[in-house]
């Protein structure tokens, strides 16, 4: 390998050779940062850079500290040729990131050591210069493909997102004054802003721009930024809904525990997230997205779920052919509502109600495969939920349409079941309860609860249904002053519990023992053999088959793991109803107990469940129960003991 001095001499002296020979010289000598100042000096020859600039992009982008040379290439090279090479370099970054991701645990681990973000920032800076230099009749034909390549190479890191912001501001010609510096600000180099644009060489193939082009380019940039917003929000938990609930309901604060609002205001990383999203929203406002009329909302829920907005970037004839990202627009609307409440920011008013607009949005995003949608785009799900919470707080329930509470409640529960963030699940559950209790038709409320208890496959959601049922009973049996409520209330009569009791307190014998049989409160198990005969007690001392014992225990363990949230809540609900039956005077809720139910529940539910729980406790290690499962099992046993003592 040549020395640095030899390489510098070759770079300077070789410029007088023909262009192909000189490129060969550069390929051999331009391999390390120390020679780049010499190369940048040579590249100030505009004619030379016009000819060879596009061949230097791939050569230079992989070398540290090459940004000055690449900036010179962007300013003096043929812009139409160089922009193609920049897109190819972005493709290379996309592939390189995929390779690095294979051996990394998460995006932050890659970002800590990777050189890709810095190269991405440099290439975005080049594009901001190049597209400003391209003077063609249809510049959007160059802009669209460039934005697609940028998006494909983009990773939702603050620095890469700041580069996007700089690029779009340059391309849009935004004149917004710089925002005041704050902790959440993320700043990266912007050569189009800090460099000397007077050094830019003219486009050698300049044409007069078509009058329709500004609108086309603006719509491309709007669409692009909504795609970036969606990508960033879905990569970083924003917890808009929990923070809204903190602000709307300060009375729910738990003493001694930080609220989500406080956690975000005191953590620099979380502040940075808010700052990045705020910059993207401000950018969209500069691009013309600063109003939220009803037609704007309608355009989102009526858009196709199968169309990728970026797929239209190379095939459009008018701004109407270019689509915004539906998920990005949902995030935009959620941020408007969120920041107005939490930051007291002045934001557009969203012209929409829960019915029909918000329900239609939920149906559009969650109607086909809710689990896949919520788990793959958790930020969009949080945004959807935040919009609903804000609309309910503003009492924007319905303008004219008859509310479809059951359908709306169903979609909220999908978020509460599938969302990966426990704070969002909790917020969705809470909001679903608010919506349920707000339905003025008590028969509708009962049908929603009945549907959940009888047909829902998720134990956690069935547990929520019991909590909501308990709240309905408490509200129906007591007035605000503590006196007995109107006896005509459906939830204040035995009719509801009589209708739901077999869904709430199932026959545990048939659920837990293969083929039927019994489970005694002492922990013994009886089963039914294949020929229909009852076996003996299956336990450590009884005469039952050891294989039968293992099978039954396996069934119990599996049932517990799958259903423990509901079983625990059912035991708590039984205690709520039955524990005070013999008190004088009895609690108000005892009036809803149907005749004879207490003994029946003990026989078919409490006693066999106690036996199964005790048996499982004795064999917990055998079935690999976790500490949380064992703790909840212990809680269940204690609750059932207390219940049966009453």
mmCIF file of N, CA, C and O in Angstrom, residues 148-222:
data_model
loop_
_atom_site.group_PDB
_atom_site.id
_atom_site.type_symbol
_atom_site.label_atom_id
_atom_site.label_comp_id
_atom_site.label_asym_id
_atom_site.label_seq_id
_atom_site.Cartn_x
_atom_site.Cartn_y
_atom_site.Cartn_z
ATOM 1 N N UNK A 148 -38.314 7.460 -1.839
ATOM 2 C CA UNK A 148 -38.514 6.035 -1.583
ATOM 3 C C UNK A 148 -37.226 5.406 -1.071
ATOM 4 O O UNK A 148 -37.227 4.641 -0.089
ATOM 5 N N UNK A 149 -36.096 5.702 -1.716
ATOM 6 C CA UNK A 149 -34.808 5.148 -1.289
ATOM 7 C C UNK A 149 -34.419 5.648 0.097
ATOM 8 O O UNK A 149 -33.850 4.891 0.904
ATOM 9 N N UNK A 150 -34.715 6.909 0.374
ATOM 10 C CA UNK A 150 -34.424 7.449 1.709
ATOM 11 C C UNK A 150 -35.236 6.699 2.763
ATOM 12 O O UNK A 150 -34.710 6.302 3.808
ATOM 13 N N UNK A 151 -36.509 6.483 2.480
ATOM 14 C CA UNK A 151 -37.361 5.793 3.450
ATOM 15 C C UNK A 151 -36.888 4.356 3.673
ATOM 16 O O UNK A 151 -36.895 3.860 4.801
ATOM 17 N N UNK A 152 -36.493 3.683 2.610
ATOM 18 C CA UNK A 152 -36.037 2.294 2.743
ATOM 19 C C UNK A 152 -34.764 2.200 3.574
ATOM 20 O O UNK A 152 -34.564 1.220 4.303
ATOM 21 N N UNK A 153 -33.895 3.208 3.475
ATOM 22 C CA UNK A 153 -32.651 3.199 4.249
ATOM 23 C C UNK A 153 -32.835 3.757 5.655
ATOM 24 O O UNK A 153 -31.986 3.542 6.521
ATOM 25 N N UNK A 154 -33.940 4.457 5.891
ATOM 26 C CA UNK A 154 -34.184 5.127 7.177
ATOM 27 C C UNK A 154 -34.404 4.122 8.306
ATOM 28 O O UNK A 154 -35.068 3.093 8.126
ATOM 29 N N UNK A 155 -33.838 4.421 9.452
ATOM 30 C CA UNK A 155 -34.126 3.719 10.684
ATOM 31 C C UNK A 155 -34.598 4.759 11.699
ATOM 32 O O UNK A 155 -34.064 5.876 11.739
ATOM 33 N N UNK A 156 -35.585 4.416 12.531
ATOM 34 C CA UNK A 156 -36.203 5.428 13.416
ATOM 35 C C UNK A 156 -35.333 5.822 14.603
ATOM 36 O O UNK A 156 -35.692 5.625 15.765
ATOM 37 N N UNK A 157 -34.167 6.360 14.295
ATOM 38 C CA UNK A 157 -33.275 6.911 15.305
ATOM 39 C C UNK A 157 -33.414 8.433 15.308
ATOM 40 O O UNK A 157 -33.681 9.035 14.267
ATOM 41 N N UNK A 158 -33.240 9.091 16.444
ATOM 42 C CA UNK A 158 -33.393 10.560 16.473
ATOM 43 C C UNK A 158 -32.507 11.280 15.477
ATOM 44 O O UNK A 158 -32.956 12.221 14.809
ATOM 45 N N UNK A 159 -31.231 10.846 15.342
ATOM 46 C CA UNK A 159 -30.316 11.538 14.444
ATOM 47 C C UNK A 159 -30.735 11.363 12.981
ATOM 48 O O UNK A 159 -30.666 12.319 12.188
ATOM 49 N N UNK A 160 -31.144 10.152 12.614
ATOM 50 C CA UNK A 160 -31.566 9.922 11.228
ATOM 51 C C UNK A 160 -32.871 10.661 10.945
ATOM 52 O O UNK A 160 -33.088 11.148 9.828
ATOM 53 N N UNK A 161 -33.735 10.770 11.962
ATOM 54 C CA UNK A 161 -34.988 11.505 11.778
ATOM 55 C C UNK A 161 -34.706 12.999 11.642
ATOM 56 O O UNK A 161 -35.371 13.696 10.862
ATOM 57 N N UNK A 162 -33.724 13.500 12.381
ATOM 58 C CA UNK A 162 -33.338 14.914 12.235
ATOM 59 C C UNK A 162 -32.811 15.188 10.832
ATOM 60 O O UNK A 162 -33.067 16.256 10.256
ATOM 61 N N UNK A 163 -32.082 14.218 10.260
ATOM 62 C CA UNK A 163 -31.602 14.371 8.880
ATOM 63 C C UNK A 163 -32.771 14.442 7.907
ATOM 64 O O UNK A 163 -32.740 15.211 6.930
ATOM 65 N N UNK A 164 -33.800 13.648 8.157
ATOM 66 C CA UNK A 164 -35.020 13.698 7.337
ATOM 67 C C UNK A 164 -35.645 15.092 7.421
ATOM 68 O O UNK A 164 -36.054 15.681 6.408
ATOM 69 N N UNK A 165 -35.740 15.612 8.639
ATOM 70 C CA UNK A 165 -36.339 16.931 8.830
ATOM 71 C C UNK A 165 -35.564 17.998 8.056
ATOM 72 O O UNK A 165 -36.159 18.843 7.374
ATOM 73 N N UNK A 166 -34.239 17.946 8.153
ATOM 74 C CA UNK A 166 -33.415 18.908 7.401
ATOM 75 C C UNK A 166 -33.641 18.777 5.901
ATOM 76 O O UNK A 166 -33.755 19.770 5.179
ATOM 77 N N UNK A 167 -33.681 17.530 5.426
ATOM 78 C CA UNK A 167 -33.863 17.288 3.992
ATOM 79 C C UNK A 167 -35.182 17.867 3.507
ATOM 80 O O UNK A 167 -35.235 18.578 2.493
ATOM 81 N N UNK A 168 -36.264 17.578 4.223
ATOM 82 C CA UNK A 168 -37.585 18.042 3.772
ATOM 83 C C UNK A 168 -37.684 19.558 3.849
ATOM 84 O O UNK A 168 -38.260 20.201 2.962
ATOM 85 N N UNK A 169 -37.122 20.148 4.892
ATOM 86 C CA UNK A 169 -37.150 21.618 4.976
ATOM 87 C C UNK A 169 -36.417 22.237 3.787
ATOM 88 O O UNK A 169 -36.853 23.242 3.220
ATOM 89 N N UNK A 170 -35.295 21.630 3.414
ATOM 90 C CA UNK A 170 -34.549 22.152 2.266
ATOM 91 C C UNK A 170 -35.342 22.003 0.976
ATOM 92 O O UNK A 170 -35.398 22.921 0.156
ATOM 93 N N UNK A 171 -35.965 20.839 0.805
ATOM 94 C CA UNK A 171 -36.699 20.576 -0.426
ATOM 95 C C UNK A 171 -37.968 21.415 -0.534
ATOM 96 O O UNK A 171 -38.405 21.754 -1.636
ATOM 97 N N UNK A 172 -38.563 21.742 0.608
ATOM 98 C CA UNK A 172 -39.820 22.493 0.586
ATOM 99 C C UNK A 172 -39.596 23.988 0.577
ATOM 100 O O UNK A 172 -40.548 24.759 0.386
ATOM 101 N N UNK A 173 -38.352 24.389 0.850
ATOM 102 C CA UNK A 173 -38.085 25.823 0.916
ATOM 103 C C UNK A 173 -38.707 26.472 2.122
ATOM 104 O O UNK A 173 -39.045 27.666 2.104
ATOM 105 N N UNK A 174 -38.859 25.698 3.223
ATOM 106 C CA UNK A 174 -39.504 26.216 4.426
ATOM 107 C C UNK A 174 -38.731 27.398 4.992
ATOM 108 O O UNK A 174 -37.510 27.381 5.077
ATOM 109 N N UNK A 175 -39.467 28.412 5.395
ATOM 110 C CA UNK A 175 -38.848 29.605 5.972
ATOM 111 C C UNK A 175 -39.122 29.704 7.475
ATOM 112 O O UNK A 175 -38.950 30.751 8.086
ATOM 113 N N UNK A 176 -39.603 28.612 8.095
ATOM 114 C CA UNK A 176 -39.877 28.635 9.535
ATOM 115 C C UNK A 176 -38.599 29.025 10.287
ATOM 116 O O UNK A 176 -37.539 28.455 10.070
ATOM 117 N N UNK A 177 -38.693 29.974 11.226
ATOM 118 C CA UNK A 177 -37.497 30.336 12.005
ATOM 119 C C UNK A 177 -37.066 29.176 12.880
ATOM 120 O O UNK A 177 -37.892 28.336 13.263
ATOM 121 N N UNK A 178 -35.785 29.092 13.200
ATOM 122 C CA UNK A 178 -35.325 27.978 14.026
ATOM 123 C C UNK A 178 -35.995 27.994 15.389
ATOM 124 O O UNK A 178 -36.198 29.052 15.988
ATOM 125 N N UNK A 179 -36.353 26.796 15.889
ATOM 126 C CA UNK A 179 -36.963 26.684 17.197
ATOM 127 C C UNK A 179 -35.918 26.914 18.274
ATOM 128 O O UNK A 179 -34.734 26.646 18.082
ATOM 129 N N UNK A 180 -36.335 27.426 19.452
ATOM 130 C CA UNK A 180 -35.363 27.625 20.528
ATOM 131 C C UNK A 180 -34.758 26.301 20.963
ATOM 132 O O UNK A 180 -35.419 25.269 20.940
ATOM 133 N N UNK A 181 -33.496 26.325 21.350
ATOM 134 C CA UNK A 181 -32.803 25.110 21.764
ATOM 135 C C UNK A 181 -33.417 24.574 23.048
ATOM 136 O O UNK A 181 -33.792 25.327 23.947
ATOM 137 N N UNK A 182 -33.549 23.259 23.146
ATOM 138 C CA UNK A 182 -34.066 22.622 24.354
ATOM 139 C C UNK A 182 -33.495 21.225 24.434
ATOM 140 O O UNK A 182 -32.886 20.716 23.507
ATOM 141 N N UNK A 183 -33.719 20.587 25.577
ATOM 142 C CA UNK A 183 -33.137 19.265 25.805
ATOM 143 C C UNK A 183 -33.562 18.269 24.745
ATOM 144 O O UNK A 183 -32.821 17.372 24.380
ATOM 145 N N UNK A 184 -34.804 18.393 24.286
ATOM 146 C CA UNK A 184 -35.339 17.395 23.361
ATOM 147 C C UNK A 184 -34.892 17.611 21.924
ATOM 148 O O UNK A 184 -35.228 16.835 21.044
ATOM 149 N N UNK A 185 -34.143 18.698 21.658
ATOM 150 C CA UNK A 185 -33.726 18.960 20.290
ATOM 151 C C UNK A 185 -32.639 17.986 19.850
ATOM 152 O O UNK A 185 -31.769 17.622 20.630
ATOM 153 N N UNK A 186 -32.705 17.583 18.586
ATOM 154 C CA UNK A 186 -31.682 16.733 17.989
ATOM 155 C C UNK A 186 -31.203 17.454 16.739
ATOM 156 O O UNK A 186 -31.988 17.743 15.836
ATOM 157 N N UNK A 187 -29.913 17.759 16.679
ATOM 158 C CA UNK A 187 -29.378 18.527 15.557
ATOM 159 C C UNK A 187 -28.283 17.738 14.857
ATOM 160 O O UNK A 187 -27.420 17.145 15.507
ATOM 161 N N UNK A 188 -28.340 17.717 13.538
ATOM 162 C CA UNK A 188 -27.286 17.089 12.736
ATOM 163 C C UNK A 188 -26.887 18.071 11.636
ATOM 164 O O UNK A 188 -27.592 19.040 11.353
ATOM 165 N N UNK A 189 -25.752 17.796 11.016
ATOM 166 C CA UNK A 189 -25.236 18.689 9.980
ATOM 167 C C UNK A 189 -26.196 18.810 8.793
ATOM 168 O O UNK A 189 -26.753 17.828 8.317
ATOM 169 N N UNK A 190 -26.404 20.036 8.348
ATOM 170 C CA UNK A 190 -27.267 20.313 7.198
ATOM 171 C C UNK A 190 -26.486 21.183 6.220
ATOM 172 O O UNK A 190 -26.490 22.414 6.315
ATOM 173 N N UNK A 191 -25.770 20.552 5.264
ATOM 174 C CA UNK A 191 -24.894 21.335 4.368
ATOM 175 C C UNK A 191 -25.648 22.316 3.497
ATOM 176 O O UNK A 191 -25.079 23.338 3.090
ATOM 177 N N UNK A 192 -26.907 22.043 3.208
ATOM 178 C CA UNK A 192 -27.661 22.976 2.378
ATOM 179 C C UNK A 192 -27.935 24.279 3.127
ATOM 180 O O UNK A 192 -28.150 25.325 2.531
ATOM 181 N N UNK A 193 -27.916 24.182 4.473
ATOM 182 C CA UNK A 193 -28.174 25.358 5.308
ATOM 183 C C UNK A 193 -26.875 26.035 5.734
ATOM 184 O O UNK A 193 -26.772 27.255 5.754
ATOM 185 N N UNK A 194 -25.868 25.225 6.101
ATOM 186 C CA UNK A 194 -24.625 25.780 6.636
ATOM 187 C C UNK A 194 -23.576 26.038 5.560
ATOM 188 O O UNK A 194 -22.627 26.773 5.788
ATOM 189 N N UNK A 195 -23.724 25.397 4.391
ATOM 190 C CA UNK A 195 -22.734 25.556 3.328
ATOM 191 C C UNK A 195 -22.964 26.793 2.491
ATOM 192 O O UNK A 195 -23.883 27.579 2.718
ATOM 193 N N UNK A 196 -22.122 26.945 1.493
ATOM 194 C CA UNK A 196 -22.185 28.115 0.601
ATOM 195 C C UNK A 196 -22.860 27.691 -0.698
ATOM 196 O O UNK A 196 -22.247 27.110 -1.596
ATOM 197 N N UNK A 197 -24.157 28.002 -0.797
ATOM 198 C CA UNK A 197 -24.915 27.605 -1.982
ATOM 199 C C UNK A 197 -24.490 28.373 -3.241
ATOM 200 O O UNK A 197 -24.842 27.971 -4.354
ATOM 201 N N UNK A 198 -23.747 29.461 -3.058
ATOM 202 C CA UNK A 198 -23.284 30.198 -4.236
ATOM 203 C C UNK A 198 -22.251 29.399 -5.021
ATOM 204 O O UNK A 198 -21.960 29.713 -6.178
ATOM 205 N N UNK A 199 -21.710 28.342 -4.390
ATOM 206 C CA UNK A 199 -20.723 27.498 -5.067
ATOM 207 C C UNK A 199 -21.373 26.445 -5.955
ATOM 208 O O UNK A 199 -20.684 25.731 -6.684
ATOM 209 N N UNK A 200 -22.706 26.311 -5.862
ATOM 210 C CA UNK A 200 -23.385 25.292 -6.646
ATOM 211 C C UNK A 200 -23.258 25.568 -8.132
ATOM 212 O O UNK A 200 -23.546 26.674 -8.602
ATOM 213 N N UNK A 201 -22.869 24.563 -8.864
ATOM 214 C CA UNK A 201 -22.804 24.695 -10.323
ATOM 215 C C UNK A 201 -24.212 24.618 -10.895
ATOM 216 O O UNK A 201 -25.086 23.949 -10.343
ATOM 217 N N UNK A 202 -24.472 25.311 -12.012
ATOM 218 C CA UNK A 202 -25.808 25.245 -12.617
ATOM 219 C C UNK A 202 -26.063 23.865 -13.226
ATOM 220 O O UNK A 202 -25.134 23.123 -13.552
ATOM 221 N N UNK A 203 -27.358 23.522 -13.366
ATOM 222 C CA UNK A 203 -27.734 22.277 -14.029
ATOM 223 C C UNK A 203 -27.436 22.419 -15.514
ATOM 224 O O UNK A 203 -27.987 23.312 -16.186
ATOM 225 N N UNK A 204 -26.567 21.581 -16.077
ATOM 226 C CA UNK A 204 -26.213 21.726 -17.503
ATOM 227 C C UNK A 204 -27.369 21.417 -18.443
ATOM 228 O O UNK A 204 -27.288 21.745 -19.633
ATOM 229 N N UNK A 205 -28.440 20.801 -17.929
ATOM 230 C CA UNK A 205 -29.584 20.457 -18.781
ATOM 231 C C UNK A 205 -30.850 21.147 -18.303
ATOM 232 O O UNK A 205 -31.940 20.590 -18.380
ATOM 233 N N UNK A 206 -30.726 22.353 -17.783
ATOM 234 C CA UNK A 206 -31.834 23.058 -17.149
ATOM 235 C C UNK A 206 -33.021 23.255 -18.091
ATOM 236 O O UNK A 206 -32.843 23.551 -19.276
ATOM 237 N N UNK A 207 -34.254 23.056 -17.527
ATOM 238 C CA UNK A 207 -35.508 23.289 -18.255
ATOM 239 C C UNK A 207 -36.430 24.115 -17.370
ATOM 240 O O UNK A 207 -36.258 24.201 -16.151
ATOM 241 N N UNK A 208 -37.455 24.693 -17.989
ATOM 242 C CA UNK A 208 -38.442 25.452 -17.237
ATOM 243 C C UNK A 208 -39.418 24.495 -16.565
ATOM 244 O O UNK A 208 -39.922 23.560 -17.181
ATOM 245 N N UNK A 209 -39.695 24.732 -15.291
ATOM 246 C CA UNK A 209 -40.535 23.825 -14.503
ATOM 247 C C UNK A 209 -42.009 23.983 -14.868
ATOM 248 O O UNK A 209 -42.502 25.090 -15.102
ATOM 249 N N UNK A 210 -42.727 22.846 -14.909
ATOM 250 C CA UNK A 210 -44.161 22.848 -15.176
ATOM 251 C C UNK A 210 -44.901 23.525 -14.013
ATOM 252 O O UNK A 210 -44.568 23.308 -12.845
ATOM 253 N N UNK A 211 -45.919 24.353 -14.300
ATOM 254 C CA UNK A 211 -46.633 25.076 -13.234
ATOM 255 C C UNK A 211 -47.302 24.159 -12.201
ATOM 256 O O UNK A 211 -47.556 24.576 -11.066
ATOM 257 N N UNK A 212 -47.614 22.927 -12.575
ATOM 258 C CA UNK A 212 -48.279 22.002 -11.643
ATOM 259 C C UNK A 212 -47.312 21.356 -10.658
ATOM 260 O O UNK A 212 -47.739 20.696 -9.713
ATOM 261 N N UNK A 213 -46.034 21.522 -10.895
ATOM 262 C CA UNK A 213 -45.035 20.803 -10.112
ATOM 263 C C UNK A 213 -45.013 21.152 -8.617
ATOM 264 O O UNK A 213 -44.854 20.266 -7.785
ATOM 265 N N UNK A 214 -45.131 22.414 -8.210
ATOM 266 C CA UNK A 214 -45.070 22.703 -6.769
ATOM 267 C C UNK A 214 -46.091 21.909 -5.947
ATOM 268 O O UNK A 214 -45.753 21.398 -4.877
ATOM 269 N N UNK A 215 -47.311 21.779 -6.464
ATOM 270 C CA UNK A 215 -48.334 21.015 -5.742
ATOM 271 C C UNK A 215 -47.978 19.537 -5.681
ATOM 272 O O UNK A 215 -48.213 18.863 -4.671
ATOM 273 N N UNK A 216 -47.404 19.018 -6.773
ATOM 274 C CA UNK A 216 -46.986 17.604 -6.795
ATOM 275 C C UNK A 216 -45.900 17.351 -5.751
ATOM 276 O O UNK A 216 -45.955 16.378 -4.983
ATOM 277 N N UNK A 217 -44.905 18.240 -5.740
ATOM 278 C CA UNK A 217 -43.789 18.047 -4.821
ATOM 279 C C UNK A 217 -44.242 18.192 -3.367
ATOM 280 O O UNK A 217 -43.785 17.439 -2.492
ATOM 281 N N UNK A 218 -45.126 19.112 -3.106
ATOM 282 C CA UNK A 218 -45.624 19.279 -1.741
ATOM 283 C C UNK A 218 -46.360 18.022 -1.270
ATOM 284 O O UNK A 218 -46.170 17.564 -0.130
ATOM 285 N N UNK A 219 -47.177 17.445 -2.143
ATOM 286 C CA UNK A 219 -47.922 16.240 -1.760
ATOM 287 C C UNK A 219 -46.969 15.057 -1.547
ATOM 288 O O UNK A 219 -47.159 14.246 -0.633
ATOM 289 N N UNK A 220 -45.934 14.964 -2.374
ATOM 290 C CA UNK A 220 -44.927 13.917 -2.169
ATOM 291 C C UNK A 220 -44.276 14.053 -0.794
ATOM 292 O O UNK A 220 -44.118 13.067 -0.061
ATOM 293 N N UNK A 221 -43.926 15.275 -0.438
ATOM 294 C CA UNK A 221 -43.274 15.499 0.849
ATOM 295 C C UNK A 221 -44.233 15.249 2.010
ATOM 296 O O UNK A 221 -43.839 14.693 3.046
ATOM 297 N N UNK A 222 -45.501 15.645 1.857
ATOM 298 C CA UNK A 222 -46.498 15.346 2.891
ATOM 299 C C UNK A 222 -46.602 13.838 3.119
ATOM 300 O O UNK A 222 -46.568 13.360 4.259
#
